[in-house]
Tab-separated table of C-alpha atoms and ligand atoms in Angstrom:
chain	number	residue	atom	x	y	z
R	1	MET	CA	-139.716	41.270	-123.970
R	2	PRO	CA	-143.011	42.467	-125.489
R	3	ARG	CA	-144.207	40.254	-128.294
R	4	THR	CA	-144.171	42.253	-131.556
R	5	THR	CA	-145.608	39.807	-134.070
R	6	THR	CA	-148.762	37.730	-133.899
R	7	PRO	CA	-148.002	34.015	-134.101
R	8	ARG	CA	-148.891	32.428	-137.426
R	9	GLU	CA	-151.251	29.487	-137.915
R	10	LEU	CA	-149.602	26.167	-138.785
R	11	PRO	CA	-149.841	24.880	-142.368
R	12	THR	CA	-152.054	21.781	-142.662
R	13	ALA	CA	-150.992	18.538	-144.359
R	14	GLY	CA	-153.324	15.882	-145.757
R	15	SER	CA	-156.308	18.256	-145.839
R	16	ARG	CA	-157.599	16.787	-149.123
R	17	ASP	CA	-157.807	13.352	-147.528
R	18	LEU	CA	-161.229	12.818	-145.887
R	19	LEU	CA	-159.533	11.079	-142.948
R	20	GLY	CA	-157.050	13.922	-142.395
R	21	GLY	CA	-154.043	12.109	-143.895
R	22	ALA	CA	-154.746	8.861	-141.994
R	23	LEU	CA	-154.774	6.678	-145.126
R	24	ALA	CA	-151.502	8.048	-146.488
R	25	PHE	CA	-149.958	7.826	-142.975
R	26	ARG	CA	-151.019	4.173	-142.730
R	27	ARG	CA	-149.727	3.329	-146.234
R	28	ASP	CA	-146.309	4.928	-145.813
R	29	GLN	CA	-145.753	6.724	-142.523
R	30	LEU	CA	-142.210	7.956	-143.271
R	31	GLY	CA	-143.020	8.837	-146.901
R	32	PHE	CA	-146.111	10.825	-145.860
R	33	LEU	CA	-144.116	12.852	-143.323
R	34	ALA	CA	-141.129	13.382	-145.664
R	35	ASP	CA	-143.417	14.568	-148.521
R	36	ASN	CA	-145.113	17.037	-146.239
R	37	VAL	CA	-141.830	18.359	-144.849
R	38	ASN	CA	-140.874	19.069	-148.481
R	39	ARG	CA	-144.201	20.763	-149.103
R	40	HIS	CA	-144.791	22.668	-145.844
R	41	GLY	CA	-141.418	22.928	-144.095
R	42	ASP	CA	-140.271	21.805	-140.653
R	43	LEU	CA	-143.499	22.435	-138.756
R	44	PHE	CA	-146.983	21.446	-139.895
R	45	ARG	CA	-150.153	19.925	-138.519
R	46	PHE	CA	-152.360	17.082	-139.693
R	47	ARG	CA	-155.417	15.346	-138.228
R	48	PRO	CA	-155.415	11.601	-138.940
R	49	LEU	CA	-158.867	10.326	-137.878
R	50	GLY	CA	-159.370	13.685	-136.161
R	51	LEU	CA	-156.288	13.392	-133.874
R	52	PRO	CA	-154.529	16.752	-133.609
R	53	MET	CA	-150.887	16.110	-134.578
R	54	VAL	CA	-148.011	18.493	-135.265
R	55	LEU	CA	-144.705	17.392	-136.780
R	56	ALA	CA	-141.675	19.318	-135.463
R	57	ASN	CA	-138.546	18.708	-137.527
R	58	HIS	CA	-136.051	21.458	-136.784
R	59	PRO	CA	-133.324	21.278	-134.074
R	60	ASP	CA	-134.472	24.634	-132.638
R	61	HIS	CA	-138.075	23.388	-132.287
R	62	ILE	CA	-136.902	20.162	-130.706
R	63	GLN	CA	-134.659	21.964	-128.235
R	64	HIS	CA	-137.635	24.115	-127.250
R	65	ILE	CA	-140.081	21.224	-126.854
R	66	LEU	CA	-137.786	18.758	-125.062
R	67	VAL	CA	-135.599	21.142	-123.081
R	68	ASP	CA	-136.217	24.909	-122.829
R	69	GLY	CA	-140.030	24.897	-122.767
R	70	GLU	CA	-140.558	21.320	-121.577
R	71	GLN	CA	-142.806	22.385	-118.670
R	72	ARG	CA	-145.595	22.990	-121.237
R	73	TYR	CA	-145.410	19.394	-122.506
R	74	ASP	CA	-145.936	15.933	-121.048
R	75	LYS	CA	-146.142	12.292	-122.104
R	76	ASN	CA	-149.940	12.133	-122.198
R	77	ALA	CA	-149.548	11.887	-125.980
R	78	THR	CA	-151.227	9.403	-128.307
R	79	ILE	CA	-148.192	7.198	-128.878
R	80	PHE	CA	-147.713	6.639	-125.144
R	81	LYS	CA	-151.414	5.819	-124.786
R	82	VAL	CA	-150.884	3.231	-127.539
R	83	VAL	CA	-147.904	1.589	-125.796
R	84	ARG	CA	-149.228	1.891	-122.237
R	85	PRO	CA	-150.978	-1.549	-122.237
R	86	VAL	CA	-147.447	-2.991	-122.511
R	87	LEU	CA	-145.276	-0.499	-120.617
R	88	ARG	CA	-147.885	0.561	-118.059
R	89	ASP	CA	-146.580	3.107	-115.534
R	90	GLY	CA	-142.892	2.255	-115.869
R	91	LEU	CA	-140.297	4.905	-116.553
R	92	ILE	CA	-140.631	5.079	-120.358
R	93	ALA	CA	-144.306	6.015	-120.708
R	94	ILE	CA	-145.292	7.400	-117.303
R	95	ALA	CA	-146.893	10.826	-117.743
R	96	ASP	CA	-147.236	12.050	-114.137
R	97	LYS	CA	-144.185	14.271	-113.724
R	98	GLU	CA	-143.905	13.957	-109.964
R	99	ARG	CA	-144.077	10.163	-109.938
R	100	TRP	CA	-141.691	10.023	-112.890
R	101	GLY	CA	-139.206	12.218	-110.974
R	102	ARG	CA	-139.292	9.882	-107.960
R	103	GLN	CA	-138.760	6.763	-110.058
R	104	ARG	CA	-135.978	8.349	-112.111
R	105	ARG	CA	-134.089	9.630	-109.062
R	106	MET	CA	-134.241	6.156	-107.571
R	107	MET	CA	-132.741	4.516	-110.643
R	108	ALA	CA	-130.284	7.190	-111.787
R	109	PRO	CA	-127.338	6.017	-109.591
R	110	LEU	CA	-127.209	2.744	-111.530
R	111	PHE	CA	-126.732	4.500	-114.862
R	112	THR	CA	-123.871	6.949	-114.329
R	113	PRO	CA	-120.750	6.468	-116.509
R	114	ARG	CA	-118.924	5.239	-113.377
R	115	THR	CA	-121.464	2.521	-112.581
R	116	VAL	CA	-121.634	1.526	-116.222
R	117	ALA	CA	-117.863	0.953	-116.085
R	118	GLY	CA	-118.583	-1.862	-113.633
R	119	PHE	CA	-120.849	-3.592	-116.166
R	120	THR	CA	-118.435	-3.584	-119.088
R	121	GLU	CA	-116.926	-6.952	-118.220
R	122	ASN	CA	-120.413	-8.489	-118.512
R	123	MET	CA	-120.730	-6.860	-121.921
R	124	THR	CA	-117.501	-8.278	-123.360
R	125	ASP	CA	-117.838	-11.590	-121.539
R	126	GLU	CA	-121.299	-12.230	-123.041
R	127	THR	CA	-120.036	-11.154	-126.494
R	128	VAL	CA	-117.122	-13.611	-126.284
R	129	ARG	CA	-119.588	-16.359	-125.286
R	130	MET	CA	-121.726	-15.488	-128.320
R	131	LEU	CA	-118.645	-15.706	-130.578
R	132	ASP	CA	-117.772	-19.122	-129.105
R	133	ARG	CA	-121.284	-20.328	-129.930
R	134	TRP	CA	-120.970	-18.929	-133.458
R	135	ASP	CA	-117.602	-20.622	-133.958
R	136	ARG	CA	-118.991	-23.976	-132.844
R	137	ARG	CA	-121.995	-23.676	-135.172
R	138	SER	CA	-120.506	-21.943	-138.169
R	139	ALA	CA	-119.396	-25.050	-140.114
R	140	ALA	CA	-122.904	-26.499	-140.132
R	141	ASP	CA	-124.867	-23.275	-140.313
R	142	ALA	CA	-122.832	-20.406	-141.681
R	143	LEU	CA	-125.749	-18.023	-142.195
R	144	LEU	CA	-126.592	-16.287	-138.931
R	145	ASP	CA	-129.882	-14.656	-137.997
R	146	ILE	CA	-128.046	-11.629	-136.652
R	147	THR	CA	-131.091	-9.848	-135.244
R	148	ASP	CA	-131.993	-12.920	-133.208
R	149	GLU	CA	-128.408	-13.549	-132.031
R	150	VAL	CA	-127.792	-9.940	-131.055
R	151	GLY	CA	-131.227	-9.748	-129.396
R	152	GLN	CA	-130.281	-12.583	-127.066
R	153	LEU	CA	-126.951	-10.923	-126.380
R	154	ALA	CA	-128.624	-7.627	-125.447
R	155	LEU	CA	-131.084	-9.367	-123.106
R	156	ARG	CA	-128.349	-11.373	-121.417
R	157	ILE	CA	-126.208	-8.278	-120.860
R	158	VAL	CA	-128.934	-6.064	-119.402
R	159	ASN	CA	-130.329	-8.778	-117.136
R	160	ARG	CA	-126.941	-9.902	-115.877
R	161	SER	CA	-125.843	-6.308	-115.213
R	162	LEU	CA	-128.960	-4.807	-113.686
R	163	PHE	CA	-130.731	-7.789	-112.130
R	164	SER	CA	-127.985	-10.439	-111.689
R	165	ALA	CA	-130.204	-12.796	-113.696
R	166	ASP	CA	-129.286	-15.392	-116.297
R	167	VAL	CA	-132.032	-15.283	-118.937
R	168	SER	CA	-130.410	-17.576	-121.519
R	169	ALA	CA	-133.305	-20.057	-121.445
R	170	ALA	CA	-136.087	-17.470	-121.729
R	171	ALA	CA	-134.540	-14.872	-124.052
R	172	GLN	CA	-136.126	-16.191	-127.237
R	173	SER	CA	-139.668	-16.181	-125.840
R	174	PHE	CA	-139.191	-12.539	-124.778
R	175	GLU	CA	-137.863	-11.671	-128.239
R	176	ARG	CA	-140.865	-13.262	-129.951
R	177	ALA	CA	-143.358	-11.618	-127.586
R	178	PHE	CA	-141.798	-8.203	-128.056
R	179	ALA	CA	-141.810	-8.620	-131.855
R	180	THR	CA	-145.558	-9.362	-131.744
R	181	ALA	CA	-146.320	-6.373	-129.507
R	182	ASN	CA	-144.175	-4.093	-131.697
R	183	ASP	CA	-146.008	-5.275	-134.804
R	184	VAL	CA	-149.537	-4.988	-133.341
R	185	LEU	CA	-148.964	-1.609	-131.698
R	186	GLY	CA	-146.980	-0.237	-134.645
R	187	SER	CA	-149.852	-0.924	-137.049
R	188	PHE	CA	-152.395	0.342	-134.521
R	189	PHE	CA	-150.448	3.592	-134.153
R	190	ARG	CA	-150.444	4.045	-137.946
R	191	PHE	CA	-154.230	3.527	-138.082
R	192	PRO	CA	-155.969	3.306	-134.707
R	193	PHE	CA	-159.059	1.412	-135.782
R	194	PRO	CA	-160.688	-0.825	-134.631
R	195	PRO	CA	-159.937	0.056	-130.976
R	196	LEU	CA	-157.760	-2.395	-129.076
R	197	SER	CA	-160.597	-2.955	-126.605
R	198	TRP	CA	-162.605	-4.767	-129.321
R	199	PRO	CA	-162.343	-8.577	-129.212
R	200	THR	CA	-160.233	-8.980	-132.365
R	201	LEU	CA	-157.456	-11.395	-133.285
R	202	ARG	CA	-155.037	-8.478	-132.975
R	203	ARG	CA	-156.086	-7.914	-129.371
R	204	ARG	CA	-155.631	-11.624	-128.552
R	205	ARG	CA	-152.111	-11.623	-130.063
R	206	LEU	CA	-151.214	-8.526	-128.053
R	207	HIS	CA	-152.477	-9.940	-124.776
R	208	ARG	CA	-150.640	-13.220	-125.294
R	209	ALA	CA	-147.440	-11.248	-125.940
R	210	ILE	CA	-147.941	-9.137	-122.786
R	211	ASP	CA	-148.488	-12.326	-120.732
R	212	ASP	CA	-145.257	-13.805	-122.117
R	213	MET	CA	-143.244	-10.664	-121.333
R	214	ASP	CA	-144.760	-10.550	-117.825
R	215	ARG	CA	-143.790	-14.185	-117.276
R	216	PHE	CA	-140.230	-13.359	-118.338
R	217	VAL	CA	-140.036	-10.466	-115.862
R	218	SER	CA	-141.507	-12.549	-113.019
R	219	GLY	CA	-138.793	-15.128	-113.718
R	220	VAL	CA	-136.086	-12.453	-113.510
R	221	ILE	CA	-137.406	-11.160	-110.188
R	222	ARG	CA	-137.873	-14.676	-108.824
R	223	GLN	CA	-134.262	-15.652	-109.661
R	224	ARG	CA	-133.060	-12.720	-107.621
R	225	THR	CA	-135.387	-13.016	-104.665
R	226	GLU	CA	-135.698	-16.777	-104.106
R	227	GLY	CA	-133.073	-18.243	-101.838
R	228	SER	CA	-131.074	-15.088	-101.122
R	229	ASP	CA	-131.708	-11.673	-99.713
R	230	PRO	CA	-130.735	-9.205	-102.439
R	231	SER	CA	-129.928	-6.491	-99.905
R	232	GLN	CA	-127.217	-8.736	-98.421
R	233	SER	CA	-125.585	-9.276	-101.802
R	234	GLN	CA	-121.872	-8.456	-102.246
R	235	SER	CA	-122.737	-6.290	-105.268
R	236	PRO	CA	-126.183	-4.734	-104.858
R	237	ASP	CA	-127.801	-4.411	-108.281
R	238	LEU	CA	-130.693	-2.342	-109.580
R	239	LEU	CA	-133.236	-4.842	-108.362
R	240	SER	CA	-132.033	-4.665	-104.764
R	241	LEU	CA	-131.842	-0.885	-105.035
R	242	LEU	CA	-135.456	-0.681	-106.222
R	243	MET	CA	-136.728	-3.181	-103.668
R	244	HIS	CA	-135.173	-1.409	-100.722
R	245	SER	CA	-135.277	2.265	-101.598
R	246	THR	CA	-137.888	4.248	-99.757
R	247	ASP	CA	-140.112	7.110	-100.771
R	248	ASP	CA	-140.257	10.437	-98.897
R	249	ASP	CA	-142.972	8.945	-96.647
R	250	GLY	CA	-140.832	5.879	-95.913
R	251	SER	CA	-142.827	3.454	-98.101
R	252	VAL	CA	-141.040	0.952	-100.358
R	253	MET	CA	-141.892	0.305	-104.003
R	254	GLU	CA	-144.993	-1.809	-104.570
R	255	PRO	CA	-144.204	-5.218	-106.146
R	256	GLU	CA	-146.365	-4.287	-109.145
R	257	GLN	CA	-144.393	-1.092	-109.780
R	258	LEU	CA	-141.134	-3.009	-109.408
R	259	HIS	CA	-142.385	-5.453	-112.055
R	260	HIS	CA	-143.206	-2.589	-114.426
R	261	GLU	CA	-139.796	-0.966	-113.988
R	262	VAL	CA	-137.952	-4.213	-114.690
R	263	LEU	CA	-140.116	-4.677	-117.799
R	264	ASN	CA	-139.434	-1.110	-118.970
R	265	LEU	CA	-135.684	-1.572	-118.593
R	266	CYS	CA	-135.734	-4.877	-120.474
R	267	ILE	CA	-137.796	-3.357	-123.281
R	268	GLY	CA	-135.850	-0.074	-123.330
R	269	ALA	CA	-132.547	-1.912	-123.530
R	270	PHE	CA	-133.476	-4.811	-125.774
R	271	GLU	CA	-134.871	-3.717	-129.131
R	272	THR	CA	-132.838	-0.518	-129.396
R	273	THR	CA	-129.384	-2.034	-128.822
R	274	THR	CA	-130.333	-5.118	-130.870
R	275	ASN	CA	-131.305	-3.072	-133.888
R	276	THR	CA	-128.312	-0.757	-133.653
R	277	LEU	CA	-125.763	-3.579	-133.525
R	278	SER	CA	-127.576	-5.576	-136.244
R	279	TRP	CA	-127.699	-2.553	-138.557
R	280	ALA	CA	-124.039	-1.777	-137.804
R	281	PHE	CA	-122.997	-5.279	-138.953
R	282	TYR	CA	-125.192	-4.917	-142.034
R	283	LEU	CA	-123.795	-1.493	-142.942
R	284	LEU	CA	-120.211	-2.714	-142.448
R	285	ALA	CA	-120.895	-5.703	-144.695
R	286	ARG	CA	-122.075	-3.266	-147.387
R	287	HIS	CA	-119.119	-0.882	-146.905
R	288	PRO	CA	-115.870	-2.913	-146.759
R	289	HIS	CA	-113.660	0.203	-146.873
R	290	ILE	CA	-115.225	1.354	-143.569
R	291	GLU	CA	-114.877	-2.138	-142.122
R	292	GLU	CA	-111.168	-2.031	-143.039
R	293	ARG	CA	-110.678	1.139	-140.995
R	294	LEU	CA	-112.510	-0.484	-138.094
R	295	HIS	CA	-110.135	-3.472	-138.254
R	296	GLU	CA	-107.125	-1.164	-138.375
R	297	GLU	CA	-108.262	0.619	-135.196
R	298	VAL	CA	-109.246	-2.531	-133.312
R	299	ASP	CA	-105.912	-4.238	-134.167
R	300	ARG	CA	-103.914	-1.174	-133.158
R	301	VAL	CA	-105.727	-0.513	-129.867
R	302	LEU	CA	-106.385	-4.057	-128.707
R	303	ALA	CA	-103.690	-6.188	-130.385
R	304	GLY	CA	-106.051	-9.154	-130.225
R	305	ARG	CA	-107.174	-8.913	-126.587
R	306	VAL	CA	-110.729	-8.383	-125.349
R	307	PRO	CA	-111.473	-4.647	-124.876
R	308	ARG	CA	-111.881	-3.082	-121.427
R	309	PHE	CA	-113.726	-0.019	-120.231
R	310	ASP	CA	-110.568	2.118	-120.346
R	311	ASP	CA	-110.074	1.286	-124.054
R	312	LEU	CA	-113.259	3.186	-124.926
R	313	PRO	CA	-111.594	6.619	-125.356
R	314	ARG	CA	-109.209	5.098	-127.929
R	315	LEU	CA	-111.868	3.195	-129.891
R	316	THR	CA	-112.872	6.442	-131.559
R	317	TYR	CA	-113.635	5.143	-135.066
R	318	THR	CA	-115.589	2.188	-133.630
R	319	ARG	CA	-117.714	4.703	-131.712
R	320	MET	CA	-118.160	6.861	-134.846
R	321	ILE	CA	-119.564	3.790	-136.639
R	322	ILE	CA	-122.075	3.328	-133.815
R	323	ASP	CA	-123.015	7.028	-133.850
R	324	GLU	CA	-123.543	6.960	-137.621
R	325	THR	CA	-125.614	3.768	-137.414
R	326	LEU	CA	-127.795	5.481	-134.801
R	327	ARG	CA	-128.195	8.403	-137.205
R	328	ILE	CA	-129.249	6.385	-140.246
R	329	TYR	CA	-131.390	3.809	-138.455
R	330	SER	CA	-132.329	5.543	-135.214
R	331	PRO	CA	-134.123	2.651	-133.442
R	332	ALA	CA	-136.324	4.792	-131.156
R	333	TYR	CA	-137.142	6.880	-134.229
R	334	GLN	CA	-140.249	8.611	-132.956
R	335	THR	CA	-141.466	10.168	-129.791
R	336	MET	CA	-144.319	12.444	-128.935
R	337	ARG	CA	-145.319	15.096	-126.448
R	338	HIS	CA	-148.776	16.299	-125.472
R	339	VAL	CA	-149.127	20.087	-125.399
R	340	CYS	CA	-150.519	20.975	-121.945
R	341	GLU	CA	-150.475	24.732	-122.475
R	342	GLU	CA	-150.685	26.724	-125.736
R	343	ASP	CA	-147.186	27.557	-126.958
R	344	ILE	CA	-145.389	29.380	-129.742
R	345	VAL	CA	-142.726	27.430	-131.605
R	346	GLY	CA	-140.755	28.913	-134.497
R	347	GLY	CA	-143.302	31.760	-134.704
R	348	TYR	CA	-146.275	29.378	-135.026
R	349	ARG	CA	-149.112	28.920	-132.545
R	350	ILE	CA	-149.238	25.391	-131.118
R	351	PRO	CA	-152.697	24.773	-129.644
R	352	ALA	CA	-153.063	23.047	-126.272
R	353	GLY	CA	-154.155	19.434	-126.657
R	354	SER	CA	-152.015	18.805	-129.776
R	355	ASN	CA	-149.635	15.868	-130.066
R	356	ILE	CA	-146.164	16.911	-131.146
R	357	LEU	CA	-144.500	14.210	-133.215
R	358	ILE	CA	-140.695	14.169	-133.289
R	359	ASN	CA	-139.296	11.771	-135.869
R	360	SER	CA	-135.538	11.293	-135.712
R	361	TYR	CA	-135.502	9.261	-138.950
R	362	LEU	CA	-136.444	12.490	-140.747
R	363	LEU	CA	-134.484	14.840	-138.491
R	364	HIS	CA	-131.297	12.785	-139.005
R	365	ARG	CA	-131.720	13.319	-142.750
R	366	HIS	CA	-132.423	17.061	-142.574
R	367	PRO	CA	-130.512	18.473	-145.596
R	368	GLU	CA	-129.482	21.623	-143.739
R	369	PHE	CA	-127.421	19.583	-141.241
R	370	TRP	CA	-126.600	16.362	-143.131
R	371	PRO	CA	-125.207	17.134	-146.598
R	372	ASP	CA	-125.396	13.545	-147.910
R	373	PRO	CA	-128.014	12.024	-145.619
R	374	GLU	CA	-128.473	8.593	-147.220
R	375	THR	CA	-124.752	7.758	-147.287
R	376	PHE	CA	-123.290	5.742	-144.412
R	377	ASP	CA	-120.363	7.929	-143.410
R	378	PRO	CA	-118.861	7.705	-139.891
R	379	GLU	CA	-116.930	10.909	-140.720
R	380	ASN	CA	-120.166	12.719	-139.853
R	381	PHE	CA	-119.008	12.236	-136.264
R	382	THR	CA	-115.532	13.750	-136.287
R	383	PRO	CA	-115.274	16.235	-133.382
R	384	GLU	CA	-115.176	19.139	-135.898
R	385	ARG	CA	-118.398	18.123	-137.639
R	386	VAL	CA	-120.154	17.435	-134.337
R	387	ALA	CA	-119.165	20.886	-133.045
R	388	ALA	CA	-120.403	22.556	-136.259
R	389	ARG	CA	-123.943	21.135	-135.934
R	390	PRO	CA	-126.691	22.191	-133.540
R	391	LYS	CA	-126.934	19.673	-130.686
R	392	HIS	CA	-130.555	18.830	-131.455
R	393	ALA	CA	-129.879	17.856	-135.081
R	394	TYR	CA	-129.007	14.429	-133.647
R	395	ILE	CA	-131.159	12.902	-130.910
R	396	PRO	CA	-130.990	9.081	-130.974
R	397	PHE	CA	-131.400	9.057	-127.172
R	398	GLY	CA	-133.888	11.928	-126.966
R	399	SER	CA	-133.033	15.015	-124.929
R	400	GLY	CA	-133.931	16.996	-121.824
R	401	ARG	CA	-135.170	15.496	-118.576
R	402	ARG	CA	-136.634	12.431	-120.315
R	403	VAL	CA	-133.373	11.608	-122.128
R	404	CYS	CA	-132.649	7.875	-122.238
R	405	ILE	CA	-131.494	6.693	-118.809
R	406	GLY	CA	-129.518	3.890	-120.492
R	407	LYS	CA	-127.524	6.095	-122.891
R	408	HIS	CA	-124.057	5.481	-121.353
R	409	PHE	CA	-124.881	1.817	-120.844
R	410	ALA	CA	-125.918	1.438	-124.499
R	411	LEU	CA	-122.958	3.317	-125.981
R	412	ALA	CA	-120.455	1.315	-123.919
R	413	GLU	CA	-122.186	-1.969	-124.792
R	414	LEU	CA	-122.417	-1.226	-128.518
R	415	THR	CA	-118.826	0.008	-128.886
R	416	LEU	CA	-117.351	-2.861	-126.860
R	417	ALA	CA	-119.449	-5.546	-128.566
R	418	LEU	CA	-118.540	-4.267	-132.047
R	419	ALA	CA	-114.826	-4.113	-131.178
R	420	THR	CA	-114.922	-7.578	-129.568
R	421	VAL	CA	-116.434	-9.123	-132.706
R	422	ALA	CA	-114.176	-7.186	-135.116
R	423	ARG	CA	-110.980	-8.549	-133.493
R	424	GLY	CA	-111.280	-11.901	-135.244
R	425	HIS	CA	-114.567	-12.137	-137.137
R	426	ARG	CA	-116.343	-10.588	-140.110
R	427	LEU	CA	-119.987	-10.716	-141.086
R	428	LEU	CA	-120.548	-10.844	-144.824
R	429	LEU	CA	-123.545	-10.451	-147.095
R	430	PRO	CA	-124.600	-13.768	-148.608
R	431	PRO	CA	-124.443	-13.747	-152.445
R	432	GLY	CA	-127.466	-12.014	-153.986
R	433	ALA	CA	-128.672	-10.706	-150.602
R	434	PRO	CA	-131.482	-8.168	-151.070
R	435	LEU	CA	-131.349	-4.721	-149.486
R	436	VAL	CA	-132.891	-4.685	-146.003
R	437	ALA	CA	-135.495	-1.942	-145.567
R	438	PRO	CA	-136.320	-0.283	-142.237
R	439	GLU	CA	-139.821	-1.073	-141.010
R	440	PRO	CA	-141.373	1.743	-138.969
R	441	LEU	CA	-143.197	-0.028	-136.117
R	442	ILE	CA	-143.112	1.429	-132.599
R	443	THR	CA	-139.342	1.063	-133.099
R	444	LEU	CA	-137.522	1.070	-136.435
R	445	HIS	CA	-137.031	-2.613	-137.156
R	446	PRO	CA	-135.065	-4.225	-140.022
R	447	ARG	CA	-137.843	-5.740	-142.162
R	448	GLY	CA	-137.398	-9.522	-142.244
R	449	GLY	CA	-134.371	-9.316	-139.914
R	450	ILE	CA	-130.702	-9.267	-140.883
R	451	HIS	CA	-128.974	-12.466	-142.020
R	452	LEU	CA	-125.222	-12.503	-142.544
R	453	ARG	CA	-122.511	-15.075	-143.170
R	454	LEU	CA	-119.845	-15.531	-140.518
R	455	ALA	CA	-116.200	-15.517	-141.579
R	456	CYS	CA	-112.902	-15.439	-139.716
R	457	ARG	CA	-110.576	-12.552	-140.486
G	1	LIG	C1	-129.134	2.245	-128.710
G	1	LIG	C2	-129.781	2.083	-127.580
G	1	LIG	C3	-130.872	2.982	-127.090
G	1	LIG	C4	-131.582	3.961	-127.738
G	1	LIG	C5	-131.420	4.431	-129.177
G	1	LIG	C6	-132.535	4.493	-126.791
G	1	LIG	C7	-133.396	5.548	-127.063
G	1	LIG	C8	-134.200	6.147	-126.126
G	1	LIG	C9	-134.954	7.358	-126.347
G	1	LIG	C10	-135.027	8.142	-127.646
G	1	LIG	C11	-135.593	7.655	-125.183
G	1	LIG	C12	-136.464	8.884	-124.909
G	1	LIG	C13	-137.864	8.709	-125.384
G	1	LIG	C14	-138.698	9.971	-125.247
G	1	LIG	O1	-138.217	11.080	-125.089
G	1	LIG	O2	-139.907	9.818	-125.347
G	1	LIG	C15	-135.286	6.606	-124.236
G	1	LIG	C16	-135.782	6.532	-122.946
G	1	LIG	C17	-135.521	5.482	-122.099
G	1	LIG	N1	-134.629	4.457	-122.298
G	1	LIG	FE1	-133.436	4.199	-123.899
G	1	LIG	N2	-132.415	3.822	-125.612
G	1	LIG	C18	-131.406	2.898	-125.734
G	1	LIG	C19	-130.930	2.032	-124.754
G	1	LIG	C20	-131.457	1.913	-123.503
G	1	LIG	C21	-130.956	1.040	-122.473
G	1	LIG	C22	-129.702	0.171	-122.602
G	1	LIG	C23	-131.809	1.157	-121.402
G	1	LIG	C24	-131.752	0.496	-120.059
G	1	LIG	C25	-130.775	-0.258	-119.628
G	1	LIG	C26	-132.834	2.127	-121.765
G	1	LIG	C27	-133.877	2.509	-120.971
G	1	LIG	C28	-134.666	3.620	-121.212
G	1	LIG	C29	-135.650	4.130	-120.256
G	1	LIG	C30	-136.025	3.503	-118.927
G	1	LIG	C31	-136.167	5.311	-120.818
G	1	LIG	C32	-137.189	6.251	-120.200
G	1	LIG	C33	-136.413	7.358	-119.463
G	1	LIG	C34	-137.290	8.404	-118.786
G	1	LIG	O3	-138.306	8.811	-119.336
G	1	LIG	O4	-136.889	8.827	-117.697
G	1	LIG	N3	-132.578	2.569	-123.034
G	1	LIG	N4	-134.416	5.711	-124.825
């Protein structure tokens, strides 16, 4: 169709700030973006320290950028350059589309709903083991560091399922290293000065954290490769699949690439599921009437037994709680795309070379699609309300070709773990507990962690 109107130029935010909005972005990243959405609408540009950024905050824009027009965009965007020292060329940050396609095709068979069904026993089994540990400790130490506990659970589940590895002894060192990297890179993303190549304390902390995460991954691979041939295993896992799959030219994956993929899967699975489950317990502790409905469903469907994969379709309210938690505190709350080719989005010209910022914390509060955005309300996810909203008003797992590979894995794990705990336990706010605020690092982290008191139902 011939184009009838000339595309408009984007409104500019932060233009009165000499650093292009960088100081306000550093002070309060989410506040800066929310203020400017109010002022300029769902699409505007800003140039913190000269970096060309565009915020896109409407479901139609997001559908265009991630799905319909995705060939004009890639992951050569600033945020992926920031995280690349950690993630390197693993699946999450890799920008080369051809190499990404090869890696993704290789791993996809391990992430279908059918394969995930085979992992669900690991998920409930590890959750029951966590509850046993809690029960043994609760008399002496009733206040639980939920973020830490759930973090170890998430690491155990993903490593047992994908790599047949027991990481119980090393989980805490991985957690600590990831927290450091998230903190250093999160603050660097908010204000990228001084450069990470300068010999600063920040750089030393980051490199120590990367070394620790690398050591963790080497341990996982070693457990699987020493003593037994993974290809001869009764139940070939992702590690054996990656080690033995061949490229079009017959070559197998380089050990270094294998290491990066294992690291990407541990990182992709760890912080996101940890934060979601921790926030879910926190939100339930603050909303006892919703917790009561959860208990009613879990008692009715499970009658006290441990859930199985085929219970998932009947744990509908449990799943709605997870969906709503992912709306309010979307853990992977920001992503970015680099504009390879000039584009027109929503009638505005988007110059090549820009970085498009997509922030699901803001999108999931868009007043046009979420009438009471700050209220925790699982009813937002009844089938009627879901059908009435545009698909891209809710993107906790991203969308398009680069959608989260672990989406089915995560949703099964989160729903089953929540139901397993809710059968016999409650997590309560300690008296006088302060509100926990979300901290926008590379992921959205609960500031100071979440601490709750264990009680039996
Ligand atoms: C609540 C849990 C999770 C959330 C909210 C989440 C969120 C996301 C999002 C938003 C993306 C897309 C990022 C982008 O477009 O730039 C993504 C990608 C990815 N996620 Fe997840 N994720 C979760 C769990 C998992 C799990 C359990 C795994 C692995 C077992 C995983 C592995 C990955 C990988 C490897 C990618 C990159 C996919 C690609 O580019 O092909 N994630 N995740």
